[in-house]
């Protein structure tokens, strides 16, 4: 899957990010997501999202998917994630939908905060990253949006919506 300039903002981002299709299969993720789960990226792509959560979170994940289908987003959903080594961590899921030019659902952009690592330094790092990413997306919009193909525009629009949502999150409440 080729990377647009918009998606490149997430490559080595401090937050865990993944993109799924409309049936919960992981299409892409960043290095932070892969390393926090203890997998190589190639071991994650094509897998269902349920492979990376503990069984006791399956109901919560199903409820999250239901909310996503009904509203186009998921906010503040606590899920217990499972690493390759079997250890777990409490994560907080934030997701926004990606649509094609005909408003058909393509999937979602999802950011996961590892709640076990939330401290003042992380909160500051996330806040700065979200602002920088928004600025990069604003530059892309100004410079090249009109010349993007429909898939790249859909991806840009989905990421813009995700960062707009993340900038509204009160990160201090996540500690």
Short mmCIF file of C-alpha atoms in Angstrom, two decimals:
data_model
loop_
_atom_site.label_atom_id
_atom_site.label_comp_id
_atom_site.label_asym_id
_atom_site.label_seq_id
_atom_site.Cartn_x
_atom_site.Cartn_y
_atom_site.Cartn_z
CA UNK A 1 0.00 0.00 0.00
CA UNK A 2 1.61 3.23 -1.08
CA UNK A 3 1.95 5.96 1.49
CA UNK A 4 0.55 9.40 0.89
CA UNK A 5 2.20 12.46 2.39
CA UNK A 6 -0.69 12.59 4.86
CA UNK A 7 -0.09 9.04 6.10
CA UNK A 8 3.65 9.61 6.39
CA UNK A 9 2.89 11.92 9.34
CA UNK A 10 2.08 8.74 11.29
CA UNK A 11 5.08 6.60 10.30
CA UNK A 12 7.13 7.09 13.48
CA UNK A 13 4.49 8.92 15.50
CA UNK A 14 4.57 8.61 19.29
CA UNK A 15 1.00 7.23 19.24
CA UNK A 16 -0.11 3.78 18.18
CA UNK A 17 -2.03 4.03 14.90
CA UNK A 18 -3.72 1.51 12.67
CA UNK A 19 -6.03 1.61 9.69
CA UNK A 20 -8.66 -1.10 9.32
CA UNK A 21 -11.16 -1.92 6.62
CA UNK A 22 -14.91 -1.98 7.21
CA UNK A 23 -14.82 -5.55 8.57
CA UNK A 24 -12.00 -5.04 11.08
CA UNK A 25 -8.98 -6.30 9.13
CA UNK A 26 -5.78 -4.31 9.69
CA UNK A 27 -4.63 -2.69 6.45
CA UNK A 28 -1.79 -0.60 7.83
CA UNK A 29 -0.17 0.42 11.09
CA UNK A 30 2.77 2.49 12.22
CA UNK A 31 5.99 1.29 13.79
CA UNK A 32 4.78 2.40 17.24
CA UNK A 33 1.77 0.10 17.02
CA UNK A 34 3.87 -2.84 15.83
CA UNK A 35 6.64 -2.41 18.41
CA UNK A 36 4.25 -1.89 21.33
CA UNK A 37 2.55 -5.16 20.43
CA UNK A 38 5.87 -6.92 19.87
CA UNK A 39 5.30 -7.83 16.24
CA UNK A 40 6.87 -7.00 12.92
CA UNK A 41 4.50 -4.92 10.83
CA UNK A 42 4.28 -7.75 8.29
CA UNK A 43 2.87 -10.01 11.04
CA UNK A 44 0.06 -7.54 11.75
CA UNK A 45 -1.21 -6.58 8.31
CA UNK A 46 -4.15 -8.67 7.13
CA UNK A 47 -5.03 -9.81 10.65
CA UNK A 48 -8.36 -9.11 12.38
CA UNK A 49 -8.28 -6.56 15.19
CA UNK A 50 -9.39 -9.24 17.65
CA UNK A 51 -5.98 -10.93 17.41
CA UNK A 52 -4.43 -8.10 19.42
CA UNK A 53 -6.86 -7.85 22.29
CA UNK A 54 -7.42 -10.09 25.29
CA UNK A 55 -10.47 -12.35 25.20
CA UNK A 56 -12.03 -10.42 28.08
CA UNK A 57 -12.16 -7.35 25.80
CA UNK A 58 -13.97 -9.03 22.90
CA UNK A 59 -17.36 -7.79 24.09
CA UNK A 60 -16.03 -4.25 24.52
CA UNK A 61 -14.46 -4.41 21.04
CA UNK A 62 -17.73 -5.64 19.52
CA UNK A 63 -19.53 -2.74 21.22
CA UNK A 64 -16.85 -0.41 19.86
CA UNK A 65 -17.38 -1.71 16.33
CA UNK A 66 -21.15 -1.32 16.72
CA UNK A 67 -20.72 2.29 17.88
CA UNK A 68 -18.36 2.94 14.96
CA UNK A 69 -20.85 1.60 12.41
CA UNK A 70 -23.65 3.69 13.94
CA UNK A 71 -21.81 6.98 14.49
CA UNK A 72 -18.68 6.91 12.30
CA UNK A 73 -16.38 7.29 15.29
CA UNK A 74 -15.32 5.79 18.59
CA UNK A 75 -14.08 7.85 21.51
CA UNK A 76 -12.62 6.92 24.87
CA UNK A 77 -13.15 3.16 24.53
CA UNK A 78 -11.04 1.16 26.99
CA UNK A 79 -9.76 -2.13 25.59
CA UNK A 80 -7.19 -4.56 26.99
CA UNK A 81 -4.58 -5.19 24.31
CA UNK A 82 -2.47 -8.32 24.14
CA UNK A 83 1.17 -8.31 23.07
CA UNK A 84 2.84 -11.15 21.21
CA UNK A 85 4.53 -12.29 24.46
CA UNK A 86 1.10 -12.63 26.13
CA UNK A 87 1.41 -9.59 28.37
CA UNK A 88 -1.43 -7.07 28.29
CA UNK A 89 -1.97 -3.35 28.69
CA UNK A 90 -4.99 -1.11 29.06
CA UNK A 91 -5.47 0.98 25.94
CA UNK A 92 -7.83 3.79 25.07
CA UNK A 93 -9.19 3.69 21.53
CA UNK A 94 -10.11 6.73 19.44
CA UNK A 95 -11.30 6.07 15.87
CA UNK A 96 -12.74 7.99 12.94
CA UNK A 97 -14.15 6.68 9.69
CA UNK A 98 -12.67 6.89 6.22
CA UNK A 99 -15.10 7.24 3.31
CA UNK A 100 -14.67 7.14 -0.44
CA UNK A 101 -15.81 9.94 -2.75
CA UNK A 102 -19.34 8.43 -2.77
CA UNK A 103 -19.50 8.40 1.06
CA UNK A 104 -19.14 4.62 1.25
CA UNK A 105 -17.35 3.41 4.38
CA UNK A 106 -13.82 2.24 3.63
CA UNK A 107 -12.58 1.72 7.17
CA UNK A 108 -11.19 3.65 10.09
CA UNK A 109 -8.12 5.39 11.41
CA UNK A 110 -7.60 4.34 15.00
CA UNK A 111 -5.25 5.76 17.61
CA UNK A 112 -4.59 3.79 20.77
CA UNK A 113 -3.16 5.35 23.90
CA UNK A 114 -1.32 2.92 26.20
CA UNK A 115 -2.80 4.05 29.50
CA UNK A 116 -0.01 2.35 31.47
CA UNK A 117 2.49 4.81 29.96
CA UNK A 118 0.55 8.04 30.42
CA UNK A 119 2.50 10.68 32.30
CA UNK A 120 3.09 14.40 31.94
CA UNK A 121 5.96 13.91 29.47
CA UNK A 122 3.88 11.61 27.22
CA UNK A 123 0.93 13.98 27.37
CA UNK A 124 3.17 16.87 26.29
CA UNK A 125 4.71 14.74 23.51
CA UNK A 126 1.26 13.70 22.21
CA UNK A 127 -0.09 17.24 22.32
CA UNK A 128 2.89 18.59 20.38
CA UNK A 129 2.66 15.75 17.86
CA UNK A 130 -1.07 16.36 17.24
CA UNK A 131 -0.42 20.06 16.61
CA UNK A 132 2.52 19.32 14.27
CA UNK A 133 0.49 16.73 12.38
CA UNK A 134 -2.40 19.17 11.98
CA UNK A 135 0.03 21.77 10.61
CA UNK A 136 1.50 19.23 8.14
CA UNK A 137 -1.99 18.30 6.99
CA UNK A 138 -2.86 21.98 6.57
CA UNK A 139 0.25 22.36 4.38
CA UNK A 140 -0.75 19.35 2.28
CA UNK A 141 -4.25 20.80 1.87
CA UNK A 142 -2.80 24.11 0.71
CA UNK A 143 -0.09 22.68 -1.59
CA UNK A 144 -1.43 19.55 -3.18
CA UNK A 145 -4.92 18.48 -2.11
CA UNK A 146 -6.57 19.56 -5.36
CA UNK A 147 -4.12 17.40 -7.34
CA UNK A 148 -4.60 14.24 -5.26
CA UNK A 149 -6.47 11.24 -6.66
CA UNK A 150 -9.74 10.21 -4.98
CA UNK A 151 -8.11 7.53 -2.77
CA UNK A 152 -5.50 9.99 -1.52
CA UNK A 153 -8.20 12.60 -0.85
CA UNK A 154 -10.22 10.03 1.13
CA UNK A 155 -7.15 9.16 3.14
CA UNK A 156 -6.31 12.82 3.74
CA UNK A 157 -9.89 13.61 4.80
CA UNK A 158 -9.93 10.64 7.20
CA UNK A 159 -6.63 11.63 8.80
CA UNK A 160 -7.70 15.28 9.06
CA UNK A 161 -10.87 14.19 10.84
CA UNK A 162 -8.85 11.95 13.16
CA UNK A 163 -6.41 14.69 14.16
CA UNK A 164 -9.24 17.19 14.64
CA UNK A 165 -10.81 14.68 17.05
CA UNK A 166 -7.51 14.00 18.84
CA UNK A 167 -6.91 17.70 19.37
CA UNK A 168 -10.20 17.76 21.31
CA UNK A 169 -9.11 14.97 23.70
CA UNK A 170 -8.23 16.17 27.18
CA UNK A 171 -4.98 14.23 27.45
CA UNK A 172 -4.52 15.12 31.13
CA UNK A 173 -7.57 12.99 31.94
CA UNK A 174 -5.79 9.93 30.52
CA UNK A 175 -3.28 9.65 33.37
#
